[in-house]
mmCIF file of C-alpha atoms in Angstrom:
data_model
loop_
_atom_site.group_PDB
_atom_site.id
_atom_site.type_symbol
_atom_site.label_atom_id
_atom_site.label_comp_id
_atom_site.label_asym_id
_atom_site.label_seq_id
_atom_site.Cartn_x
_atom_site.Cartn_y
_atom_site.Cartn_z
ATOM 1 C CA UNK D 1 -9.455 -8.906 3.184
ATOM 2 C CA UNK D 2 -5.771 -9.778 3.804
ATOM 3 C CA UNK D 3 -3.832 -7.100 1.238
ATOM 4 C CA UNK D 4 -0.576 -8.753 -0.612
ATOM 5 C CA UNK D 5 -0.537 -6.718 -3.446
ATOM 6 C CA UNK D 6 -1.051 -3.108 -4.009
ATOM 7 C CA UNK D 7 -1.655 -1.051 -7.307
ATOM 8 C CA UNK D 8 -0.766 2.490 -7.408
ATOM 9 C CA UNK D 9 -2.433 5.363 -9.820
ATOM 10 C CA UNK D 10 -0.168 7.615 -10.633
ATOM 11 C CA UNK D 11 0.441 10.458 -13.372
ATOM 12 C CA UNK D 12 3.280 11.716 -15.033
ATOM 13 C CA UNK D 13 2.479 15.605 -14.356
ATOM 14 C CA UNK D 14 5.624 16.029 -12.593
ATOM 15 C CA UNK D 15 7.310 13.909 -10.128
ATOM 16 C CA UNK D 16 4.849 14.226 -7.369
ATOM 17 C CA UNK D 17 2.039 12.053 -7.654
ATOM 18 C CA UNK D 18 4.839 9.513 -8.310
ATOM 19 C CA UNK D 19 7.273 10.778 -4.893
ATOM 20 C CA UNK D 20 3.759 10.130 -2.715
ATOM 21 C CA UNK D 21 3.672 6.442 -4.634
ATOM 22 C CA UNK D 22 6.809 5.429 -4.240
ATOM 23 C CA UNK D 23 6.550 6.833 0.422
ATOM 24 C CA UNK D 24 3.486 4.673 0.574
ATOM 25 C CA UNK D 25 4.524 1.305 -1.186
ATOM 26 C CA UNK D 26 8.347 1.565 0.930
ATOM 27 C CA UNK D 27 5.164 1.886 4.356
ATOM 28 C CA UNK D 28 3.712 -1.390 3.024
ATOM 29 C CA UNK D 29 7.428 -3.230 2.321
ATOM 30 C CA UNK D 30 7.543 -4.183 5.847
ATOM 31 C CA UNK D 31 4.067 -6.200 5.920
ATOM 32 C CA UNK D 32 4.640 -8.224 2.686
ATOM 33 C CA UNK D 33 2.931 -5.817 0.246
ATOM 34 C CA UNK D 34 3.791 -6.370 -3.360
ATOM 35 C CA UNK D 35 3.185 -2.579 -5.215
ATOM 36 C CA UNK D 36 3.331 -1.719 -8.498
ATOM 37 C CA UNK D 37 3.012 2.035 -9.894
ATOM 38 C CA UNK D 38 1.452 2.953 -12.672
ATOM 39 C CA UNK D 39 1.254 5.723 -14.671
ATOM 40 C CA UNK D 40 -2.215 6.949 -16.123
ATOM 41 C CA UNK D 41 -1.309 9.240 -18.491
ATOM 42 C CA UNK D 42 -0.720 6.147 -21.145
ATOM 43 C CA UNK D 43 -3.843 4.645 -20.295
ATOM 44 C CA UNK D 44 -5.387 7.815 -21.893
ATOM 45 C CA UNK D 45 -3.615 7.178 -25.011
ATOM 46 C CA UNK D 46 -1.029 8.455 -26.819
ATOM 47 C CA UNK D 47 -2.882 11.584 -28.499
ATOM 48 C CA UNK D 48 -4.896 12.424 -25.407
ATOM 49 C CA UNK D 49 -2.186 11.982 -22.995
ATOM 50 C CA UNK D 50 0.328 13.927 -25.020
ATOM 51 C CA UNK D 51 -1.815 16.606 -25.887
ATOM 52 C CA UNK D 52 -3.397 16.613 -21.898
ATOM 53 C CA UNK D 53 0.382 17.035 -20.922
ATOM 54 C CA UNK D 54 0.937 20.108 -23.107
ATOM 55 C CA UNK D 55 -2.442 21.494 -22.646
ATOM 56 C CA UNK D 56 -1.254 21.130 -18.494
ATOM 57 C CA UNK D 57 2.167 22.738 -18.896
ATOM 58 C CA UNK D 58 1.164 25.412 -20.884
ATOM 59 C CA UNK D 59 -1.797 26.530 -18.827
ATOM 60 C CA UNK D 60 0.305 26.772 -15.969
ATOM 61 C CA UNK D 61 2.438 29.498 -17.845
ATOM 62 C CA UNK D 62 -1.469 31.354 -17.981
ATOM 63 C CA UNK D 63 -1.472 32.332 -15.055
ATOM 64 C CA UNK D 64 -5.033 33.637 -15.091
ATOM 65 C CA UNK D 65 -5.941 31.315 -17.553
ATOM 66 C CA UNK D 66 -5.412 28.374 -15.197
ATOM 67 C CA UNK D 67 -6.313 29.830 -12.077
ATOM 68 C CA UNK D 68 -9.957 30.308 -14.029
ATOM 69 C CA UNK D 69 -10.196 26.849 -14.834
ATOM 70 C CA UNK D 70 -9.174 25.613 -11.787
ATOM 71 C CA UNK D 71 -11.370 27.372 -9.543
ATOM 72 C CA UNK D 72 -14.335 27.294 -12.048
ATOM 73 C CA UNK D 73 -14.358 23.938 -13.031
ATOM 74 C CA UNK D 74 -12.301 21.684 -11.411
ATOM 75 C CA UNK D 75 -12.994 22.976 -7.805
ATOM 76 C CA UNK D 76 -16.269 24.456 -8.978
ATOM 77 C CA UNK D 77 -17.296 21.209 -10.370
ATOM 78 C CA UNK D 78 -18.065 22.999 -13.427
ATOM 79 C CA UNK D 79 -19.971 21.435 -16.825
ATOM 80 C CA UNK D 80 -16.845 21.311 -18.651
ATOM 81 C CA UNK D 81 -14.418 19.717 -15.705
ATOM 82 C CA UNK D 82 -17.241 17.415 -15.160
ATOM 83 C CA UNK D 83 -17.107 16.526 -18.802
ATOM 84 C CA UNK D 84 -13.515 16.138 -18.832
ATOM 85 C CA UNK D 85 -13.450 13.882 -15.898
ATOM 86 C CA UNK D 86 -16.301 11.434 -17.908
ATOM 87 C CA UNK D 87 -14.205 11.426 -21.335
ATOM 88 C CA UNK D 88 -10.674 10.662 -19.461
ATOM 89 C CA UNK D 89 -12.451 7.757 -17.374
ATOM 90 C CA UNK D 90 -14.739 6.541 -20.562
ATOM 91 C CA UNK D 91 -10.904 6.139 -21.931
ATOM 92 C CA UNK D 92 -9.030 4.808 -19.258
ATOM 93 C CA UNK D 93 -11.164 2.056 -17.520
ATOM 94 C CA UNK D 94 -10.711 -0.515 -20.128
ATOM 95 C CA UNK D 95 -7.253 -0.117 -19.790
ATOM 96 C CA UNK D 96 -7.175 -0.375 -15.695
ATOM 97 C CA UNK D 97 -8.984 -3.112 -16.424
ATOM 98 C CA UNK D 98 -6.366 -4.848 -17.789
ATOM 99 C CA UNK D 99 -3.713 -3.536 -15.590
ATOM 100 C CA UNK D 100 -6.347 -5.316 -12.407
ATOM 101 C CA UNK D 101 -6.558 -8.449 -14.717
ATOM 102 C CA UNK D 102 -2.674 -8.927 -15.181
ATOM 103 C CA UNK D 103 -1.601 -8.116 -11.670
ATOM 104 C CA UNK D 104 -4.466 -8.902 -9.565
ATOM 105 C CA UNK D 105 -3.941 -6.712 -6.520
ATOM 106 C CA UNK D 106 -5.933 -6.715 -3.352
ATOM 107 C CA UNK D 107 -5.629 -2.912 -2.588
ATOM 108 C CA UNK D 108 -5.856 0.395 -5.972
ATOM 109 C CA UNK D 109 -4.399 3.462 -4.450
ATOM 110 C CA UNK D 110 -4.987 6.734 -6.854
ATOM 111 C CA UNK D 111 -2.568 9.006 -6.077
ATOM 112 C CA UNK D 112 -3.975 11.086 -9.420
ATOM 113 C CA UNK D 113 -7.237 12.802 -9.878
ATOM 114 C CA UNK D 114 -8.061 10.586 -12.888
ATOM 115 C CA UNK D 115 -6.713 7.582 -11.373
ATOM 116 C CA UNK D 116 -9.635 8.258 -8.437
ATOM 117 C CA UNK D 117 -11.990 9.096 -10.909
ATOM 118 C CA UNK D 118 -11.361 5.196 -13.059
ATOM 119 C CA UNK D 119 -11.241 3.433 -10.307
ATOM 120 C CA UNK D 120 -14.204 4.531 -8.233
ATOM 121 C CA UNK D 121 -15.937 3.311 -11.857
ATOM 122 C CA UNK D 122 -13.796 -0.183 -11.102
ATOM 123 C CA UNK D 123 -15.003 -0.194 -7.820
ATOM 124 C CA UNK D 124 -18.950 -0.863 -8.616
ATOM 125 C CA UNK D 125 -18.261 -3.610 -11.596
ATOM 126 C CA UNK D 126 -16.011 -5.174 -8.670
ATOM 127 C CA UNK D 127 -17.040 -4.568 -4.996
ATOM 128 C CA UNK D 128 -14.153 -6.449 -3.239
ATOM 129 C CA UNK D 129 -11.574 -4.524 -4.332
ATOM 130 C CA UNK D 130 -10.092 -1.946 -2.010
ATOM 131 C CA UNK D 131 -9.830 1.367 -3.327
ATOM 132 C CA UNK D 132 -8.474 4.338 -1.444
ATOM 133 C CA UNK D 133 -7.275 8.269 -2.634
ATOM 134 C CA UNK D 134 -4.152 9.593 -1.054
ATOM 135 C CA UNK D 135 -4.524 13.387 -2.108
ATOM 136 C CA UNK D 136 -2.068 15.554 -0.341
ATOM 137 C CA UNK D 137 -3.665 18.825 -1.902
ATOM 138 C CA UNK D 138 -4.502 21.540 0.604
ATOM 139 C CA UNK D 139 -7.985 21.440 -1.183
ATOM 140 C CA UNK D 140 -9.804 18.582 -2.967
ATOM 141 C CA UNK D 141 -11.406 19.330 -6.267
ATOM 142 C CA UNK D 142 -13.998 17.129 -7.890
ATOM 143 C CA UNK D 143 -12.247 15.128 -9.850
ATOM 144 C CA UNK D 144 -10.936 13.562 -6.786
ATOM 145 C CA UNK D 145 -14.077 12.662 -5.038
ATOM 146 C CA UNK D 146 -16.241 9.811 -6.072
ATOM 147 C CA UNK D 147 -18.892 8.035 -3.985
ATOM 148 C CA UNK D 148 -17.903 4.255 -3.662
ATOM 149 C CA UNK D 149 -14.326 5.195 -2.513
ATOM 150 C CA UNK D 150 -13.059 3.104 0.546
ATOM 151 C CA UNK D 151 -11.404 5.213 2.224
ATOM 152 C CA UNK D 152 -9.941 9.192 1.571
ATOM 153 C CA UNK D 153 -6.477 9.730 2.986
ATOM 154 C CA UNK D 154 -6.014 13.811 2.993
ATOM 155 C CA UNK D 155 -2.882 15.246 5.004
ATOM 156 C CA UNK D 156 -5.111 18.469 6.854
ATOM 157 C CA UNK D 157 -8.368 19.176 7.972
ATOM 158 C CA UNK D 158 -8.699 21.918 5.675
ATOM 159 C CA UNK D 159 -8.263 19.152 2.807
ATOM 160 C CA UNK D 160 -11.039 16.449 4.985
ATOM 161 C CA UNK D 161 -13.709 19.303 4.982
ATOM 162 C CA UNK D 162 -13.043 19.773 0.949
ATOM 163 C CA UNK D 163 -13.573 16.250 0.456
ATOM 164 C CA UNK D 164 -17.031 16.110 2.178
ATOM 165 C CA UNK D 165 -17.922 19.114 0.270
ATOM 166 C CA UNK D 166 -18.488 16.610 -2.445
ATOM 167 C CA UNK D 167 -19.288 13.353 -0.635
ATOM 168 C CA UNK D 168 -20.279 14.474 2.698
ATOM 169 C CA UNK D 169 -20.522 10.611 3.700
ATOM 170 C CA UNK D 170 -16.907 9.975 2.603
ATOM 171 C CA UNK D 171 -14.972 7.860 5.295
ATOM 172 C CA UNK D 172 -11.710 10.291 5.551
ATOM 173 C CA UNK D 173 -8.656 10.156 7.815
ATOM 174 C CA UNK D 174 -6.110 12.645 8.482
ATOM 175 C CA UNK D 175 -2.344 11.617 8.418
ATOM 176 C CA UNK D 176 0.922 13.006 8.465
ATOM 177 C CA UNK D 177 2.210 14.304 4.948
ATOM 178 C CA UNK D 178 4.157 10.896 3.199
ATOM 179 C CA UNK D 179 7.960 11.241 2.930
ATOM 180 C CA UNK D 180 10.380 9.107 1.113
ATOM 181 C CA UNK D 181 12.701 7.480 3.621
ATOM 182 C CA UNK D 182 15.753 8.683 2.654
ATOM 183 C CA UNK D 183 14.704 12.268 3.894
ATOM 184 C CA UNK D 184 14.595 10.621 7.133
ATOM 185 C CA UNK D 185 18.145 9.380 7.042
ATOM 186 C CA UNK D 186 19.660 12.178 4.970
ATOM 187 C CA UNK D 187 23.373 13.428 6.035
ATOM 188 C CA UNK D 188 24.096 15.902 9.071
ATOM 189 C CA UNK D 189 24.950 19.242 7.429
ATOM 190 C CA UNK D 190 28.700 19.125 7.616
ATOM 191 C CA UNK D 191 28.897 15.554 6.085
ATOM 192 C CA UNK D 192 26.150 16.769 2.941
ATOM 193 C CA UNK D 193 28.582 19.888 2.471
ATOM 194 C CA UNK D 194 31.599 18.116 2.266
ATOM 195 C CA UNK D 195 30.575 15.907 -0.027
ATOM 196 C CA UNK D 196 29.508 18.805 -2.461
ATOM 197 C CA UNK D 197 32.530 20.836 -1.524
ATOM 198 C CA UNK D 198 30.387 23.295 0.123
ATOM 199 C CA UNK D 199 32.374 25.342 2.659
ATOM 200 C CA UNK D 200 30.842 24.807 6.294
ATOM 201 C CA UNK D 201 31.150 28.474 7.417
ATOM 202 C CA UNK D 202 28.891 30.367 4.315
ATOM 203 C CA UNK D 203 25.718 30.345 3.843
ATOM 204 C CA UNK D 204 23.976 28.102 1.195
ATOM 205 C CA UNK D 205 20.486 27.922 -0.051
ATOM 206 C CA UNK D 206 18.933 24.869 -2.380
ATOM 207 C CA UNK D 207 16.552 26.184 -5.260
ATOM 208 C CA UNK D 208 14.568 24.423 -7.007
ATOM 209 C CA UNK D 209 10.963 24.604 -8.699
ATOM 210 C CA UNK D 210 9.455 21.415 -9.117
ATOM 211 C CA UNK D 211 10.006 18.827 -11.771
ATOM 212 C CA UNK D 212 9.578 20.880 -14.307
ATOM 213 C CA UNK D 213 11.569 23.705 -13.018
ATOM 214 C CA UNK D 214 8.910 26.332 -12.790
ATOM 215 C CA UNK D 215 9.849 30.520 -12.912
ATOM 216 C CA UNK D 216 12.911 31.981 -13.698
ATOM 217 C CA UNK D 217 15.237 30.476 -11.477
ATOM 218 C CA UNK D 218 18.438 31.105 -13.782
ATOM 219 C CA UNK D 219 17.907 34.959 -12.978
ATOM 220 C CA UNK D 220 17.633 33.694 -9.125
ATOM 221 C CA UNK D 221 20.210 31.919 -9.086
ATOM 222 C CA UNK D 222 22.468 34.453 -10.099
ATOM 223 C CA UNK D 223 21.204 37.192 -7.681
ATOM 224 C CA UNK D 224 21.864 34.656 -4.781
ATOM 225 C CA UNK D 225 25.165 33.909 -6.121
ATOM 226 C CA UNK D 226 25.570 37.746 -5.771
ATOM 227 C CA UNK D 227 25.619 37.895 -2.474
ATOM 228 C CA UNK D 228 28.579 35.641 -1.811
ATOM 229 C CA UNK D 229 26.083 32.952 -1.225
ATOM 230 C CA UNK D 230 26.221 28.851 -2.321
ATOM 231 C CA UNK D 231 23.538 27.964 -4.270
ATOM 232 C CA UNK D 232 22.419 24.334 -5.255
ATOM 233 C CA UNK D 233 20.357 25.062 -7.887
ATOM 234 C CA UNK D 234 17.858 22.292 -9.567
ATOM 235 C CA UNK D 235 16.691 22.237 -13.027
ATOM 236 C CA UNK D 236 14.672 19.038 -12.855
ATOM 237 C CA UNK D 237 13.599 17.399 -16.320
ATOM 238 C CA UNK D 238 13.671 21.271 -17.721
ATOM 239 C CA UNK D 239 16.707 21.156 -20.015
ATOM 240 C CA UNK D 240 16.481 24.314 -21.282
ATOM 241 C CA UNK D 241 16.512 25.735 -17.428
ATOM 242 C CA UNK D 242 19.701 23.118 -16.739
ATOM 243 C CA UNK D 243 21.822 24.789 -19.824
ATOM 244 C CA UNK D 244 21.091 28.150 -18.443
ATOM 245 C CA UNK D 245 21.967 27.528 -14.694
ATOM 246 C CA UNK D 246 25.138 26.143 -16.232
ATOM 247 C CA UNK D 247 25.714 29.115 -18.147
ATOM 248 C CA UNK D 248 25.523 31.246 -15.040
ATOM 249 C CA UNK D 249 27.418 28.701 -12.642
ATOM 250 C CA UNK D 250 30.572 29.354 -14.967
ATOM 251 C CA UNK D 251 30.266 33.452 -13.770
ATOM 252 C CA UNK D 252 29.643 32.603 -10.129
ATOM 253 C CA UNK D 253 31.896 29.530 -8.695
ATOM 254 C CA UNK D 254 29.129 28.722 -5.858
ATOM 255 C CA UNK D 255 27.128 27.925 -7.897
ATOM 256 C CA UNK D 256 26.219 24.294 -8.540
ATOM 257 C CA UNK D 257 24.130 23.241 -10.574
ATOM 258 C CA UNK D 258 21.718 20.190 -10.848
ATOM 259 C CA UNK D 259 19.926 18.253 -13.075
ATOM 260 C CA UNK D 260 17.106 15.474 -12.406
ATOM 261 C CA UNK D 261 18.811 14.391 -9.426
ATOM 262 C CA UNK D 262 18.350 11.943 -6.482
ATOM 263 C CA UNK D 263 20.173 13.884 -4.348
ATOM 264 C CA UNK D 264 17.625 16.288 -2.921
ATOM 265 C CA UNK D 265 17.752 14.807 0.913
ATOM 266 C CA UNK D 266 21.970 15.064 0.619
ATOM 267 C CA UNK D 267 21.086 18.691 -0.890
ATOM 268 C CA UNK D 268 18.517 19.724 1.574
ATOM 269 C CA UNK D 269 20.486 18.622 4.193
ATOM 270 C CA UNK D 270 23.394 21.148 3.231
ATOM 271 C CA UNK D 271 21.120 24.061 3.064
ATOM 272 C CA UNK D 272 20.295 26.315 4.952
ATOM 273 C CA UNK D 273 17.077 27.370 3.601
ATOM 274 C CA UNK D 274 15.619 25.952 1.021
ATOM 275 C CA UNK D 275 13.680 28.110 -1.884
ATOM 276 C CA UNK D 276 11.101 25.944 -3.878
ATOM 277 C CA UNK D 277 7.762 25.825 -5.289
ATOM 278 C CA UNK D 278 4.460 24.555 -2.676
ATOM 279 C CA UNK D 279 4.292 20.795 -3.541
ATOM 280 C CA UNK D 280 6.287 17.572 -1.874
ATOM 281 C CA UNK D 281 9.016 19.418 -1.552
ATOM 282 C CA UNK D 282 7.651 21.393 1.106
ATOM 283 C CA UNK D 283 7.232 18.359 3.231
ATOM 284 C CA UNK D 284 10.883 16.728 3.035
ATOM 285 C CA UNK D 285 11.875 20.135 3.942
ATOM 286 C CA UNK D 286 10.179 20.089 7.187
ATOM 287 C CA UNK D 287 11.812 16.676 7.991
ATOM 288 C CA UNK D 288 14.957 17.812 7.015
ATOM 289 C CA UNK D 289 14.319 20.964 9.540
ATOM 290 C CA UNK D 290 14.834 23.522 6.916
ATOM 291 C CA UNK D 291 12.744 26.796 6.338
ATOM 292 C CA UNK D 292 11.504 27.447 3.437
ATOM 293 C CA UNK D 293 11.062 30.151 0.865
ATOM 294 C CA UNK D 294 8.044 29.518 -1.204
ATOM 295 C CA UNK D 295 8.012 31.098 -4.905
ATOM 296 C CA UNK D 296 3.859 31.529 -6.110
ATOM 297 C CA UNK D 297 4.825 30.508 -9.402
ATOM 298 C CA UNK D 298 2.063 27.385 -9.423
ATOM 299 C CA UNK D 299 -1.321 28.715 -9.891
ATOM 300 C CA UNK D 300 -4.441 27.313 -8.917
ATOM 301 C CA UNK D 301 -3.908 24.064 -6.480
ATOM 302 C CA UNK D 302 -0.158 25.096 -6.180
ATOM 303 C CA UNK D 303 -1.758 28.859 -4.775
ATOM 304 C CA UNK D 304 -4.100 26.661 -2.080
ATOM 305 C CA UNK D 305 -0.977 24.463 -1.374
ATOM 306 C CA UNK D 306 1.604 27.353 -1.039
ATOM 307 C CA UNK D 307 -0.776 29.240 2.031
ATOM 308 C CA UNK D 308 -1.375 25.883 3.647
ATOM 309 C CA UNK D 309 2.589 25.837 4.175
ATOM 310 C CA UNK D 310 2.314 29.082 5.160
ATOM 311 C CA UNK D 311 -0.163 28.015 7.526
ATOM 312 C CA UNK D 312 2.262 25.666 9.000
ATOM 313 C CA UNK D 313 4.827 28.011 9.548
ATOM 314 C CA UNK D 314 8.772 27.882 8.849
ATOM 315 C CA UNK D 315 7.914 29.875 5.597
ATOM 316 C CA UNK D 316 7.690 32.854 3.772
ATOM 317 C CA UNK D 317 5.882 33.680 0.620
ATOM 318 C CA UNK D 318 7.698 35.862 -2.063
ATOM 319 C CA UNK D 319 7.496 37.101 -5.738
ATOM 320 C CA UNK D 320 9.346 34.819 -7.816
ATOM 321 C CA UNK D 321 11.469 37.862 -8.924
ATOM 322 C CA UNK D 322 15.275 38.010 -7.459
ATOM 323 C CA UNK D 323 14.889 40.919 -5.771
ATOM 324 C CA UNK D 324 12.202 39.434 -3.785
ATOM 325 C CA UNK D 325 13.832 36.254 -3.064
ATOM 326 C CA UNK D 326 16.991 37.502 -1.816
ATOM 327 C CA UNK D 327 15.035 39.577 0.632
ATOM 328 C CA UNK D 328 13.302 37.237 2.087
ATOM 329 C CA UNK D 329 16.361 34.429 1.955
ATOM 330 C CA UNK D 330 18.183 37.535 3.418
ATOM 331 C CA UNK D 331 15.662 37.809 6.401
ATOM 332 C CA UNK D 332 15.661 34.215 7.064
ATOM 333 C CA UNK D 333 19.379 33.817 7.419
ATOM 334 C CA UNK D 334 19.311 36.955 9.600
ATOM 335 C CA UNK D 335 17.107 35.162 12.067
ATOM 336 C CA UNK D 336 20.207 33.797 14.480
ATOM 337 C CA UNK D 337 16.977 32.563 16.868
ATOM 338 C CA UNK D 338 16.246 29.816 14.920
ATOM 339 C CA UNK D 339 17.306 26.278 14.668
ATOM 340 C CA UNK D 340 16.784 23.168 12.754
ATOM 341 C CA UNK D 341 14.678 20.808 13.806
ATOM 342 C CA UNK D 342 14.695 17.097 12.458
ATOM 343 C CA UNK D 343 11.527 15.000 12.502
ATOM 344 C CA UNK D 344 12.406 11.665 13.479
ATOM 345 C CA UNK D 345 8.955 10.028 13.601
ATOM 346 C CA UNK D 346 8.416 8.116 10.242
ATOM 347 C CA UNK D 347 4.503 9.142 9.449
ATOM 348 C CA UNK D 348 4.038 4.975 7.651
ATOM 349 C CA UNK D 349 2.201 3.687 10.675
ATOM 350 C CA UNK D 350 -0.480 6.443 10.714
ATOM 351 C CA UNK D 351 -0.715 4.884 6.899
ATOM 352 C CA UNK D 352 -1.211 1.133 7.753
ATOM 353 C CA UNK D 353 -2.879 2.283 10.425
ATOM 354 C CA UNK D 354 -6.023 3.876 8.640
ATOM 355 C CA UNK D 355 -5.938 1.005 6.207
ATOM 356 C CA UNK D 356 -6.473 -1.560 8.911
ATOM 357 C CA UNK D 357 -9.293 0.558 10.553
ATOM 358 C CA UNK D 358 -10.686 0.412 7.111
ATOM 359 C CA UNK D 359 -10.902 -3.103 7.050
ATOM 360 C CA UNK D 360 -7.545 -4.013 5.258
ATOM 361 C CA UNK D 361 -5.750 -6.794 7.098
ATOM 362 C CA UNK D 362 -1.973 -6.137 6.839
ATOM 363 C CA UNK D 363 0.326 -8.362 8.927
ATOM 364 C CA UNK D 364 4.108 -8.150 9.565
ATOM 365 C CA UNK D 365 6.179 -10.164 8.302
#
């Protein structure tokens, strides 16, 4: 099946699902694919998918509360994640339907646990459409995993074995972690720092938490800025965070701070360690060549994801207090033996690679 036009499943639970859409439709520019991304929190409607979203964001604050649900139900494959997963699809599927019906792609990628589960249910009313699930996850839970799935794209072996945990006949390929390519042709560190104004000879650290700007990071931001440090600080879509961070950047001159922004690979690039939560992030990091300081402010996947990276290496784990984070920013700055490393190798082909071995025919244009 020759693949012109590909349909992403996305979801609006921070920018992430959305960050590994956007990597894999620029991979598929060069061989003629059409994409379109599409979020499947609407398709839930409006009272579900507002009240999901909330539910989401404030369970995350519950530390305990999450992490329970999480491991007992998603990953566990518990009654009531299992009933969850039925009510969103039961919901959803008539709506993918007519997202299929309007745009007629060749090729669904879910990129979002419900957008796996919806269109593994597509997949059986209509057996010649290629489905595949991009989870970059440390550890699959069972919302991802449906049998009828082409093909699983994971980014570790760890994340392959979690898969076949549920579907131990699951065709699964390993492939480098997707990044966006501007993180690939992001600025040398002198040119990113003089267009912030950042001197060249101090040291300067990028924080940020995610989209929604997880953990006190005003309160962080201000103990950095202590130590006669520049700080590129990140609010995301949290407004509340962004007016405080601009409260504190009037006390502390380094300190710059940021909004929503499209500037991360300019801001990475002027770093020289960057302080974040485990997610995407991580990953344009490494290809920047920064080390990172991770903050374990995202329980349950976000605590699986966060000691993968660790894993990996070029990162240290702290408390997301200040004290903690300066010490271990401190430490990393100390380390004179170090130095930046740039990957240059783009991981797309790996990507059109696995589709092809999966029976997708993709040709260059």
């Amino acid at each position: 099946m020759t693949v012109r036009r590909a349909l992403f499943l996305s979801g609006k639970f921070g920018a992430g699902h959305d960050t590994l859409a956007e990597a894999c439709a620029a991979a598929l520019v060069p061989y003629g694919v059409e994409s379109r991304i599409v979020d499947c929190m609407p398709m839930l409607g409006g009272g579900p998918s507002a009240v999901g979203n909330f539910v989401f964001r404030s369970l995350l604050t519950i530390t305990p509360v999450y992490d329970g649900f999480h491991f007992s139900q998603l990953r566990g494959n518990g009654s009531v994640g299992r009933f969850m997963d039925r009510a969103a699809v039961r919901v959803m599927l008539p709506r993918l339907i007519e997202a299929v019906d309007e745009y007629s792609p060749d090729l669904v990628v879910s990129v979002f646990a419900t957008g796996a589960s919806a269109a593994a249910r597509l997949k059986q009313a209509r057996p010649d459409l290629a489905t595949v699930v991009f989870m970059t996850d440390s550890f699959a839970h069972g919302m991802w995993v449906h049998q009828g799935t082409d093909l699983f794209l994971v980014t570790s072996d760890l994340a392959a074995a979690s898969v076949r945990r549920y579907y131990p006949a699951a065709r699964v390929s390993v492939v480098e972690a997707p990044v966006r390519p501007d993180f690939y042709t992001a600025p040398s560190q002198t040119d990113a720092r003089d267009s912030l104004k950042v001197p060249v000879d101090v040291p300067c650290v990028l924080l940020m938490s995610g989209a929604w700007g997880l953990g006190p990071l005003d309160d962080i931001a201000r103990a950095l800025a202590s130590e006669g440090w520049w700080v590129l600080a990140v609010s995301g879509s949290n407004e509340s965070l962004g007016a405080r961070l601009t409260a504190v950047a009037r006390d502390y001159p380094s300190l710059i701070p940021f909004g929503y922004t499209d500037q991360v690979p300019a801001l990475m690039a002027a770093s020289d360690v960057v302080i974040t939560s485990s997610g995407d992030t991580c990953r344009e990091a490494r290809v920047i060549g920064r080390r990172m300081v991770l903050l374990d402010v995202v329980p349950g996947h976000g605590r699986e994801n966060l000691m993968h990276e660790l894993e990996l290496g070029d990162a240290a784990v702290c408390l997301p207090t200040p004290d903690s984070v300066v010490g271990n920013v401190r430490r990393m700055l100390d380390d004179r033996a170090w130095e930046a490393e740039r990957v240059t190798t783009d991981w797309g082909h790996e990507f059109i690679d696995e589709l092809k071995a999966a029976g997708m025919a993709l040709r260059r244009d």
